[in-house]
Protein backbone atom coordinates (compact mmCIF):
# COMPACT_ATOMS: atom_id res chain seq x y z
CA UNK A 1 0.00 0.00 0.00
CA UNK A 2 2.64 2.42 1.13
CA UNK A 3 4.92 1.42 -1.72
CA UNK A 4 2.18 1.91 -4.27
CA UNK A 5 1.45 5.32 -2.84
CA UNK A 6 5.08 6.30 -3.16
CA UNK A 7 5.11 5.14 -6.76
CA UNK A 8 2.08 7.28 -7.56
CA UNK A 9 3.66 10.27 -5.84
CA UNK A 10 6.84 9.73 -7.81
CA UNK A 11 4.94 9.61 -11.09
CA UNK A 12 3.04 12.81 -10.46
CA UNK A 13 5.86 14.85 -8.99
CA UNK A 14 6.68 17.74 -11.31
CA UNK A 15 10.01 16.88 -12.86
CA UNK A 16 12.70 19.48 -12.41
CA UNK A 17 14.34 19.99 -15.72
CA UNK A 18 17.91 20.27 -14.48
CA UNK A 19 19.45 20.46 -17.93
CA UNK A 20 17.29 23.43 -18.87
CA UNK A 21 18.15 25.23 -15.62
CA UNK A 22 21.86 24.60 -16.21
CA UNK A 23 21.74 25.95 -19.77
CA UNK A 24 19.73 29.01 -18.72
CA UNK A 25 22.18 29.71 -15.86
CA UNK A 26 25.13 29.35 -18.24
CA UNK A 27 23.63 31.67 -20.85
CA UNK A 28 22.45 34.33 -18.39
CA UNK A 29 25.72 34.26 -16.44
CA UNK A 30 27.67 34.46 -19.67
CA UNK A 31 25.63 37.40 -20.90
CA UNK A 32 26.21 39.20 -17.59
CA UNK A 33 29.96 38.65 -17.97
CA UNK A 34 29.86 39.78 -21.59
CA UNK A 35 27.92 42.91 -20.65
CA UNK A 36 30.53 43.63 -17.97
CA UNK A 37 33.33 43.50 -20.51
CA UNK A 38 31.33 45.64 -22.96
CA UNK A 39 30.67 48.23 -20.24
CA UNK A 40 34.38 48.39 -19.38
CA UNK A 41 35.20 49.04 -23.04
CA UNK A 42 32.50 51.73 -23.27
CA UNK A 43 33.73 53.50 -20.13
CA UNK A 44 37.35 53.34 -21.25
CA UNK A 45 36.61 54.82 -24.68
CA UNK A 46 33.88 57.33 -23.77
CA UNK A 47 35.02 58.72 -20.41
CA UNK A 48 38.76 58.33 -20.90
CA UNK A 49 39.23 56.23 -17.75
CA UNK A 50 41.97 53.75 -16.97
CA UNK A 51 40.92 50.11 -17.18
CA UNK A 52 41.05 49.71 -13.39
CA UNK A 53 38.75 52.68 -12.79
CA UNK A 54 36.44 51.56 -15.58
CA UNK A 55 36.03 48.13 -13.97
CA UNK A 56 35.10 49.80 -10.67
CA UNK A 57 32.45 51.89 -12.45
CA UNK A 58 31.24 48.75 -14.20
CA UNK A 59 30.76 46.94 -10.87
CA UNK A 60 28.96 49.98 -9.43
CA UNK A 61 26.69 50.04 -12.48
CA UNK A 62 25.74 46.39 -11.94
CA UNK A 63 25.08 46.97 -8.23
CA UNK A 64 22.95 50.01 -9.08
CA UNK A 65 20.89 48.11 -11.64
CA UNK A 66 20.40 45.08 -9.38
CA UNK A 67 19.32 47.27 -6.44
CA UNK A 68 16.96 49.33 -8.59
CA UNK A 69 15.36 46.33 -10.27
CA UNK A 70 14.96 44.58 -6.92
CA UNK A 71 13.29 47.67 -5.47
CA UNK A 72 11.00 47.91 -8.51
CA UNK A 73 10.00 44.31 -7.89
CA UNK A 74 10.84 42.43 -11.06
CA UNK A 75 14.36 41.23 -10.25
CA UNK A 76 12.92 38.45 -8.07
CA UNK A 77 11.08 37.02 -11.06
CA UNK A 78 14.27 37.08 -13.11
CA UNK A 79 16.16 35.33 -10.28
CA UNK A 80 13.53 32.59 -10.10
CA UNK A 81 14.06 31.94 -13.82
CA UNK A 82 17.84 32.35 -14.11
CA UNK A 83 18.78 31.24 -10.55
CA UNK A 84 22.57 30.95 -10.29
CA UNK A 85 23.01 32.99 -13.46
CA UNK A 86 22.05 36.11 -11.54
CA UNK A 87 22.91 35.05 -7.97
CA UNK A 88 26.60 34.33 -8.51
CA UNK A 89 27.58 37.62 -10.21
CA UNK A 90 27.76 40.71 -8.00
CA UNK A 91 24.08 41.34 -8.83
CA UNK A 92 23.13 38.59 -6.35
CA UNK A 93 25.00 40.39 -3.58
CA UNK A 94 23.14 43.67 -4.21
CA UNK A 95 19.86 41.81 -4.68
CA UNK A 96 20.13 40.05 -1.32
CA UNK A 97 20.89 43.34 0.49
CA UNK A 98 18.07 45.33 -1.11
CA UNK A 99 15.47 42.60 -0.77
CA UNK A 100 16.35 42.05 2.91
CA UNK A 101 16.14 45.79 3.57
CA UNK A 102 12.76 46.07 1.83
CA UNK A 103 11.37 43.01 3.58
CA UNK A 104 12.16 44.35 7.05
CA UNK A 105 11.37 47.99 6.30
CA UNK A 106 8.19 48.01 8.39
CA UNK A 107 10.09 46.97 11.53
CA UNK A 108 11.79 50.35 11.72
CA UNK A 109 15.08 51.86 10.64
CA UNK A 110 17.33 50.34 13.34
CA UNK A 111 16.03 46.86 14.14
CA UNK A 112 14.40 46.47 10.74
CA UNK A 113 16.61 47.81 7.97
CA UNK A 114 19.91 48.38 9.75
CA UNK A 115 20.26 45.04 11.45
CA UNK A 116 18.82 42.90 8.66
CA UNK A 117 20.48 44.42 5.62
CA UNK A 118 23.48 42.07 5.90
CA UNK A 119 21.38 39.04 6.77
CA UNK A 120 22.36 37.19 3.58
CA UNK A 121 25.27 39.26 2.30
CA UNK A 122 26.88 39.18 5.74
CA UNK A 123 27.86 35.53 5.42
CA UNK A 124 29.65 36.33 2.15
CA UNK A 125 31.66 39.13 3.78
CA UNK A 126 32.29 37.12 6.96
CA UNK A 127 33.60 33.97 5.31
CA UNK A 128 35.34 36.01 2.64
CA UNK A 129 37.33 37.88 5.27
CA UNK A 130 38.08 34.73 7.27
CA UNK A 131 39.31 32.79 4.24
CA UNK A 132 41.19 35.81 2.82
CA UNK A 133 42.95 36.30 6.16
CA UNK A 134 43.94 32.63 6.43
CA UNK A 135 45.16 32.39 2.82
CA UNK A 136 46.81 35.80 3.11
CA UNK A 137 48.73 34.57 6.17
CA UNK A 138 49.87 31.50 4.24
CA UNK A 139 51.01 33.57 1.27
CA UNK A 140 52.71 36.17 3.50
CA UNK A 141 54.57 33.59 5.58
CA UNK A 142 55.50 31.76 2.38
CA UNK A 143 57.12 34.92 1.00
CA UNK A 144 58.86 35.78 4.28
CA UNK A 145 60.20 32.33 5.01
CA UNK A 146 61.06 31.01 1.56
CA UNK B 1 38.56 37.28 -27.87
CA UNK B 2 38.13 39.13 -24.57
CA UNK B 3 34.39 39.10 -25.08
CA UNK B 4 34.20 35.36 -25.72
CA UNK B 5 36.42 34.66 -22.70
CA UNK B 6 34.23 36.91 -20.54
CA UNK B 7 31.12 35.06 -21.68
CA UNK B 8 32.65 31.63 -21.13
CA UNK B 9 34.25 32.33 -17.74
CA UNK B 10 31.22 33.99 -16.15
CA UNK B 11 28.92 31.42 -17.75
CA UNK B 12 30.93 28.45 -16.54
CA UNK B 13 31.12 29.79 -12.97
CA UNK B 14 27.34 30.23 -12.98
CA UNK B 15 26.90 26.77 -14.54
CA UNK B 16 28.94 25.13 -11.78
CA UNK B 17 26.92 27.00 -9.16
CA UNK B 18 23.66 25.95 -10.79
CA UNK B 19 24.74 22.30 -10.91
CA UNK B 20 25.62 22.40 -7.20
CA UNK B 21 22.33 24.15 -6.46
CA UNK B 22 20.22 21.57 -8.30
CA UNK B 23 22.01 18.40 -7.25
CA UNK B 24 22.68 19.05 -3.57
CA UNK B 25 20.74 20.50 -0.66
CA UNK B 26 22.96 23.58 -0.44
CA UNK B 27 21.20 26.94 -0.63
CA UNK B 28 22.42 29.98 -2.64
CA UNK B 29 23.81 31.35 0.64
CA UNK B 30 26.06 28.31 1.05
CA UNK B 31 27.21 28.47 -2.55
CA UNK B 32 28.10 32.18 -2.55
CA UNK B 33 30.09 31.71 0.68
CA UNK B 34 31.92 28.69 -0.77
CA UNK B 35 32.67 30.57 -4.00
CA UNK B 36 34.11 33.52 -2.08
CA UNK B 37 36.45 31.12 -0.26
CA UNK B 38 37.43 29.53 -3.59
CA UNK B 39 38.15 32.98 -5.04
CA UNK B 40 40.39 33.81 -2.08
CA UNK B 41 42.15 30.46 -2.44
CA UNK B 42 42.77 30.96 -6.16
CA UNK B 43 44.58 34.23 -5.47
CA UNK B 44 47.15 32.63 -3.16
CA UNK B 45 49.42 31.76 -6.07
CA UNK B 46 48.03 34.29 -8.53
CA UNK B 47 45.74 31.99 -10.50
CA UNK B 48 42.83 34.41 -10.36
CA UNK B 49 45.01 37.26 -11.64
CA UNK B 50 45.64 35.10 -14.69
CA UNK B 51 41.87 34.74 -15.22
CA UNK B 52 41.38 38.50 -14.90
CA UNK B 53 44.18 39.17 -17.37
CA UNK B 54 42.61 36.73 -19.84
CA UNK B 55 38.89 37.30 -19.29
CA UNK B 56 38.59 40.95 -18.21
CA UNK B 57 35.11 41.90 -17.05
CA UNK B 58 33.84 38.34 -17.01
CA UNK B 59 36.25 37.43 -14.22
CA UNK B 60 35.48 40.57 -12.18
CA UNK B 61 31.74 39.98 -11.94
CA UNK B 62 31.27 36.57 -10.26
CA UNK B 63 31.36 36.57 -6.47
CA UNK B 64 34.69 34.70 -6.61
CA UNK B 65 36.31 38.03 -7.55
CA UNK B 66 35.08 39.40 -4.19
CA UNK B 67 37.27 36.92 -2.33
CA UNK B 68 40.09 37.62 -4.74
CA UNK B 69 39.86 41.39 -4.11
CA UNK B 70 39.83 40.88 -0.33
CA UNK B 71 43.07 38.90 -0.27
CA UNK B 72 44.64 41.00 -3.04
CA UNK B 73 44.18 44.23 -1.09
CA UNK B 74 45.44 42.56 2.08
CA UNK B 75 48.61 41.31 0.37
CA UNK B 76 49.24 44.68 -1.29
CA UNK B 77 49.11 46.42 2.10
CA UNK B 78 51.22 43.66 3.64
CA UNK B 79 54.01 44.48 1.21
CA UNK B 80 54.09 48.06 2.51
CA UNK B 81 53.18 47.72 6.17
CA UNK B 82 54.37 44.23 6.98
CA UNK B 83 52.29 41.78 8.94
CA UNK B 84 49.67 44.30 10.16
CA UNK B 85 48.98 45.19 6.51
CA UNK B 86 46.88 42.02 6.22
CA UNK B 87 44.38 43.73 8.51
CA UNK B 88 44.80 47.27 7.14
CA UNK B 89 44.28 46.43 3.50
CA UNK B 90 41.59 43.76 3.74
CA UNK B 91 38.77 45.99 2.43
CA UNK B 92 40.87 48.26 0.23
CA UNK B 93 39.62 46.96 -3.12
CA UNK B 94 36.16 45.71 -2.16
CA UNK B 95 35.21 48.92 -0.33
CA UNK B 96 33.75 50.41 -3.52
CA UNK B 97 31.37 47.52 -4.04
CA UNK B 98 30.24 47.26 -0.43
CA UNK B 99 29.82 51.03 0.01
CA UNK B 100 27.93 51.39 -3.26
CA UNK B 101 25.65 48.48 -2.35
CA UNK B 102 24.91 49.99 1.08
CA UNK B 103 24.19 53.47 -0.30
CA UNK B 104 21.99 52.26 -3.16
CA UNK B 105 20.14 49.94 -0.76
CA UNK B 106 19.56 52.85 1.64
CA UNK B 107 18.26 55.18 -1.05
CA UNK B 108 16.00 52.62 -2.73
CA UNK B 109 14.67 51.37 0.60
CA UNK B 110 13.62 54.92 1.48
CA UNK B 111 11.84 55.35 -1.85
CA UNK B 112 10.25 51.97 -2.55
CA UNK B 113 8.11 49.53 -0.59
CA UNK B 114 8.26 45.74 -0.63
CA UNK B 115 6.17 44.18 -3.38
CA UNK B 116 4.50 40.87 -2.65
GROMACS .gro file of C-alpha atoms in nm:
model
  262
    1UNK     CA    1   0.000   0.000   0.000
    2UNK     CA    2   0.264   0.242   0.113
    3UNK     CA    3   0.492   0.142  -0.172
    4UNK     CA    4   0.218   0.191  -0.427
    5UNK     CA    5   0.145   0.532  -0.284
    6UNK     CA    6   0.508   0.630  -0.316
    7UNK     CA    7   0.511   0.514  -0.676
    8UNK     CA    8   0.208   0.728  -0.756
    9UNK     CA    9   0.366   1.027  -0.584
   10UNK     CA   10   0.684   0.973  -0.781
   11UNK     CA   11   0.494   0.961  -1.109
   12UNK     CA   12   0.304   1.281  -1.046
   13UNK     CA   13   0.586   1.485  -0.899
   14UNK     CA   14   0.668   1.774  -1.131
   15UNK     CA   15   1.001   1.688  -1.286
   16UNK     CA   16   1.270   1.948  -1.241
   17UNK     CA   17   1.434   1.999  -1.572
   18UNK     CA   18   1.791   2.027  -1.448
   19UNK     CA   19   1.945   2.046  -1.793
   20UNK     CA   20   1.729   2.343  -1.887
   21UNK     CA   21   1.815   2.523  -1.562
   22UNK     CA   22   2.186   2.460  -1.621
   23UNK     CA   23   2.174   2.595  -1.977
   24UNK     CA   24   1.973   2.901  -1.872
   25UNK     CA   25   2.218   2.971  -1.586
   26UNK     CA   26   2.513   2.935  -1.824
   27UNK     CA   27   2.363   3.167  -2.085
   28UNK     CA   28   2.245   3.433  -1.839
   29UNK     CA   29   2.572   3.426  -1.644
   30UNK     CA   30   2.767   3.446  -1.967
   31UNK     CA   31   2.563   3.740  -2.090
   32UNK     CA   32   2.621   3.920  -1.759
   33UNK     CA   33   2.996   3.865  -1.797
   34UNK     CA   34   2.986   3.978  -2.159
   35UNK     CA   35   2.792   4.291  -2.065
   36UNK     CA   36   3.053   4.363  -1.797
   37UNK     CA   37   3.333   4.350  -2.051
   38UNK     CA   38   3.133   4.564  -2.296
   39UNK     CA   39   3.067   4.823  -2.024
   40UNK     CA   40   3.438   4.839  -1.938
   41UNK     CA   41   3.520   4.904  -2.304
   42UNK     CA   42   3.250   5.173  -2.327
   43UNK     CA   43   3.373   5.350  -2.013
   44UNK     CA   44   3.735   5.334  -2.125
   45UNK     CA   45   3.661   5.482  -2.468
   46UNK     CA   46   3.388   5.733  -2.377
   47UNK     CA   47   3.502   5.872  -2.041
   48UNK     CA   48   3.876   5.833  -2.090
   49UNK     CA   49   3.923   5.623  -1.775
   50UNK     CA   50   4.197   5.375  -1.697
   51UNK     CA   51   4.092   5.011  -1.718
   52UNK     CA   52   4.105   4.971  -1.339
   53UNK     CA   53   3.875   5.268  -1.279
   54UNK     CA   54   3.644   5.156  -1.558
   55UNK     CA   55   3.603   4.813  -1.397
   56UNK     CA   56   3.510   4.980  -1.067
   57UNK     CA   57   3.245   5.189  -1.245
   58UNK     CA   58   3.124   4.875  -1.420
   59UNK     CA   59   3.076   4.694  -1.087
   60UNK     CA   60   2.896   4.998  -0.943
   61UNK     CA   61   2.669   5.004  -1.248
   62UNK     CA   62   2.574   4.639  -1.194
   63UNK     CA   63   2.508   4.697  -0.823
   64UNK     CA   64   2.295   5.001  -0.908
   65UNK     CA   65   2.089   4.811  -1.164
   66UNK     CA   66   2.040   4.508  -0.938
   67UNK     CA   67   1.932   4.727  -0.644
   68UNK     CA   68   1.696   4.933  -0.859
   69UNK     CA   69   1.536   4.633  -1.027
   70UNK     CA   70   1.496   4.458  -0.692
   71UNK     CA   71   1.329   4.767  -0.547
   72UNK     CA   72   1.100   4.791  -0.851
   73UNK     CA   73   1.000   4.431  -0.789
   74UNK     CA   74   1.084   4.243  -1.106
   75UNK     CA   75   1.436   4.123  -1.025
   76UNK     CA   76   1.292   3.845  -0.807
   77UNK     CA   77   1.108   3.702  -1.106
   78UNK     CA   78   1.427   3.708  -1.311
   79UNK     CA   79   1.616   3.533  -1.028
   80UNK     CA   80   1.353   3.259  -1.010
   81UNK     CA   81   1.406   3.194  -1.382
   82UNK     CA   82   1.784   3.235  -1.411
   83UNK     CA   83   1.878   3.124  -1.055
   84UNK     CA   84   2.257   3.095  -1.029
   85UNK     CA   85   2.301   3.299  -1.346
   86UNK     CA   86   2.205   3.611  -1.154
   87UNK     CA   87   2.291   3.505  -0.797
   88UNK     CA   88   2.660   3.433  -0.851
   89UNK     CA   89   2.758   3.762  -1.021
   90UNK     CA   90   2.776   4.071  -0.800
   91UNK     CA   91   2.408   4.134  -0.883
   92UNK     CA   92   2.313   3.859  -0.635
   93UNK     CA   93   2.500   4.039  -0.358
   94UNK     CA   94   2.314   4.367  -0.421
   95UNK     CA   95   1.986   4.181  -0.468
   96UNK     CA   96   2.013   4.005  -0.132
   97UNK     CA   97   2.089   4.334   0.049
   98UNK     CA   98   1.807   4.533  -0.111
   99UNK     CA   99   1.547   4.260  -0.077
  100UNK     CA  100   1.635   4.205   0.291
  101UNK     CA  101   1.614   4.579   0.357
  102UNK     CA  102   1.276   4.607   0.183
  103UNK     CA  103   1.137   4.301   0.358
  104UNK     CA  104   1.216   4.435   0.705
  105UNK     CA  105   1.137   4.799   0.630
  106UNK     CA  106   0.819   4.801   0.839
  107UNK     CA  107   1.009   4.697   1.153
  108UNK     CA  108   1.179   5.035   1.172
  109UNK     CA  109   1.508   5.186   1.064
  110UNK     CA  110   1.733   5.034   1.334
  111UNK     CA  111   1.603   4.686   1.414
  112UNK     CA  112   1.440   4.647   1.074
  113UNK     CA  113   1.661   4.781   0.797
  114UNK     CA  114   1.991   4.838   0.975
  115UNK     CA  115   2.026   4.504   1.145
  116UNK     CA  116   1.882   4.290   0.866
  117UNK     CA  117   2.048   4.442   0.562
  118UNK     CA  118   2.348   4.207   0.590
  119UNK     CA  119   2.138   3.904   0.677
  120UNK     CA  120   2.236   3.719   0.358
  121UNK     CA  121   2.527   3.926   0.230
  122UNK     CA  122   2.688   3.918   0.574
  123UNK     CA  123   2.786   3.553   0.542
  124UNK     CA  124   2.965   3.633   0.215
  125UNK     CA  125   3.166   3.913   0.378
  126UNK     CA  126   3.229   3.712   0.696
  127UNK     CA  127   3.360   3.397   0.531
  128UNK     CA  128   3.534   3.601   0.264
  129UNK     CA  129   3.733   3.788   0.527
  130UNK     CA  130   3.808   3.473   0.727
  131UNK     CA  131   3.931   3.279   0.424
  132UNK     CA  132   4.119   3.581   0.282
  133UNK     CA  133   4.295   3.630   0.616
  134UNK     CA  134   4.394   3.263   0.643
  135UNK     CA  135   4.516   3.239   0.282
  136UNK     CA  136   4.681   3.580   0.311
  137UNK     CA  137   4.873   3.457   0.617
  138UNK     CA  138   4.987   3.150   0.424
  139UNK     CA  139   5.101   3.357   0.127
  140UNK     CA  140   5.271   3.617   0.350
  141UNK     CA  141   5.457   3.359   0.558
  142UNK     CA  142   5.550   3.176   0.238
  143UNK     CA  143   5.712   3.492   0.100
  144UNK     CA  144   5.886   3.578   0.428
  145UNK     CA  145   6.020   3.233   0.501
  146UNK     CA  146   6.106   3.101   0.156
  147UNK     CA  147   3.856   3.728  -2.787
  148UNK     CA  148   3.813   3.913  -2.457
  149UNK     CA  149   3.439   3.910  -2.508
  150UNK     CA  150   3.420   3.536  -2.572
  151UNK     CA  151   3.642   3.466  -2.270
  152UNK     CA  152   3.423   3.691  -2.054
  153UNK     CA  153   3.112   3.506  -2.168
  154UNK     CA  154   3.265   3.163  -2.113
  155UNK     CA  155   3.425   3.233  -1.774
  156UNK     CA  156   3.122   3.399  -1.615
  157UNK     CA  157   2.892   3.142  -1.775
  158UNK     CA  158   3.093   2.845  -1.654
  159UNK     CA  159   3.112   2.979  -1.297
  160UNK     CA  160   2.734   3.023  -1.298
  161UNK     CA  161   2.690   2.677  -1.454
  162UNK     CA  162   2.894   2.513  -1.178
  163UNK     CA  163   2.692   2.700  -0.916
  164UNK     CA  164   2.366   2.595  -1.079
  165UNK     CA  165   2.474   2.230  -1.091
  166UNK     CA  166   2.562   2.240  -0.720
  167UNK     CA  167   2.233   2.415  -0.646
  168UNK     CA  168   2.022   2.157  -0.830
  169UNK     CA  169   2.201   1.840  -0.725
  170UNK     CA  170   2.268   1.905  -0.357
  171UNK     CA  171   2.074   2.050  -0.066
  172UNK     CA  172   2.296   2.358  -0.044
  173UNK     CA  173   2.120   2.694  -0.063
  174UNK     CA  174   2.242   2.998  -0.264
  175UNK     CA  175   2.381   3.135   0.064
  176UNK     CA  176   2.606   2.831   0.105
  177UNK     CA  177   2.721   2.847  -0.255
  178UNK     CA  178   2.810   3.218  -0.255
  179UNK     CA  179   3.009   3.171   0.068
  180UNK     CA  180   3.192   2.869  -0.077
  181UNK     CA  181   3.267   3.057  -0.400
  182UNK     CA  182   3.411   3.352  -0.208
  183UNK     CA  183   3.645   3.112  -0.026
  184UNK     CA  184   3.743   2.953  -0.359
  185UNK     CA  185   3.815   3.298  -0.504
  186UNK     CA  186   4.039   3.381  -0.208
  187UNK     CA  187   4.215   3.046  -0.244
  188UNK     CA  188   4.277   3.096  -0.616
  189UNK     CA  189   4.458   3.423  -0.547
  190UNK     CA  190   4.715   3.263  -0.316
  191UNK     CA  191   4.942   3.176  -0.607
  192UNK     CA  192   4.803   3.429  -0.853
  193UNK     CA  193   4.574   3.199  -1.050
  194UNK     CA  194   4.283   3.441  -1.036
  195UNK     CA  195   4.501   3.726  -1.164
  196UNK     CA  196   4.564   3.510  -1.469
  197UNK     CA  197   4.187   3.474  -1.522
  198UNK     CA  198   4.138   3.850  -1.490
  199UNK     CA  199   4.418   3.917  -1.737
  200UNK     CA  200   4.261   3.673  -1.984
  201UNK     CA  201   3.889   3.730  -1.929
  202UNK     CA  202   3.859   4.095  -1.821
  203UNK     CA  203   3.511   4.190  -1.705
  204UNK     CA  204   3.384   3.834  -1.701
  205UNK     CA  205   3.625   3.743  -1.422
  206UNK     CA  206   3.548   4.057  -1.218
  207UNK     CA  207   3.174   3.998  -1.194
  208UNK     CA  208   3.127   3.657  -1.026
  209UNK     CA  209   3.136   3.657  -0.647
  210UNK     CA  210   3.469   3.470  -0.661
  211UNK     CA  211   3.631   3.803  -0.755
  212UNK     CA  212   3.508   3.940  -0.419
  213UNK     CA  213   3.727   3.692  -0.233
  214UNK     CA  214   4.009   3.762  -0.474
  215UNK     CA  215   3.986   4.139  -0.411
  216UNK     CA  216   3.983   4.088  -0.033
  217UNK     CA  217   4.307   3.890  -0.027
  218UNK     CA  218   4.464   4.100  -0.304
  219UNK     CA  219   4.418   4.423  -0.109
  220UNK     CA  220   4.544   4.256   0.208
  221UNK     CA  221   4.861   4.131   0.037
  222UNK     CA  222   4.924   4.468  -0.129
  223UNK     CA  223   4.911   4.642   0.210
  224UNK     CA  224   5.122   4.366   0.364
  225UNK     CA  225   5.401   4.448   0.121
  226UNK     CA  226   5.409   4.806   0.251
  227UNK     CA  227   5.318   4.772   0.617
  228UNK     CA  228   5.437   4.423   0.698
  229UNK     CA  229   5.229   4.178   0.894
  230UNK     CA  230   4.967   4.430   1.016
  231UNK     CA  231   4.898   4.519   0.651
  232UNK     CA  232   4.688   4.202   0.622
  233UNK     CA  233   4.438   4.373   0.851
  234UNK     CA  234   4.480   4.727   0.714
  235UNK     CA  235   4.428   4.643   0.350
  236UNK     CA  236   4.159   4.376   0.374
  237UNK     CA  237   3.877   4.599   0.243
  238UNK     CA  238   4.087   4.826   0.023
  239UNK     CA  239   3.962   4.696  -0.312
  240UNK     CA  240   3.616   4.571  -0.216
  241UNK     CA  241   3.521   4.892  -0.033
  242UNK     CA  242   3.375   5.041  -0.352
  243UNK     CA  243   3.137   4.752  -0.404
  244UNK     CA  244   3.024   4.726  -0.043
  245UNK     CA  245   2.982   5.103   0.001
  246UNK     CA  246   2.793   5.139  -0.326
  247UNK     CA  247   2.565   4.848  -0.235
  248UNK     CA  248   2.491   4.999   0.108
  249UNK     CA  249   2.419   5.347  -0.030
  250UNK     CA  250   2.199   5.226  -0.316
  251UNK     CA  251   2.014   4.994  -0.076
  252UNK     CA  252   1.956   5.285   0.164
  253UNK     CA  253   1.826   5.518  -0.105
  254UNK     CA  254   1.600   5.262  -0.273
  255UNK     CA  255   1.467   5.137   0.060
  256UNK     CA  256   1.362   5.492   0.148
  257UNK     CA  257   1.184   5.535  -0.185
  258UNK     CA  258   1.025   5.197  -0.255
  259UNK     CA  259   0.811   4.953  -0.059
  260UNK     CA  260   0.826   4.574  -0.063
  261UNK     CA  261   0.617   4.418  -0.338
  262UNK     CA  262   0.450   4.087  -0.265
   0.00000   0.00000   0.00000
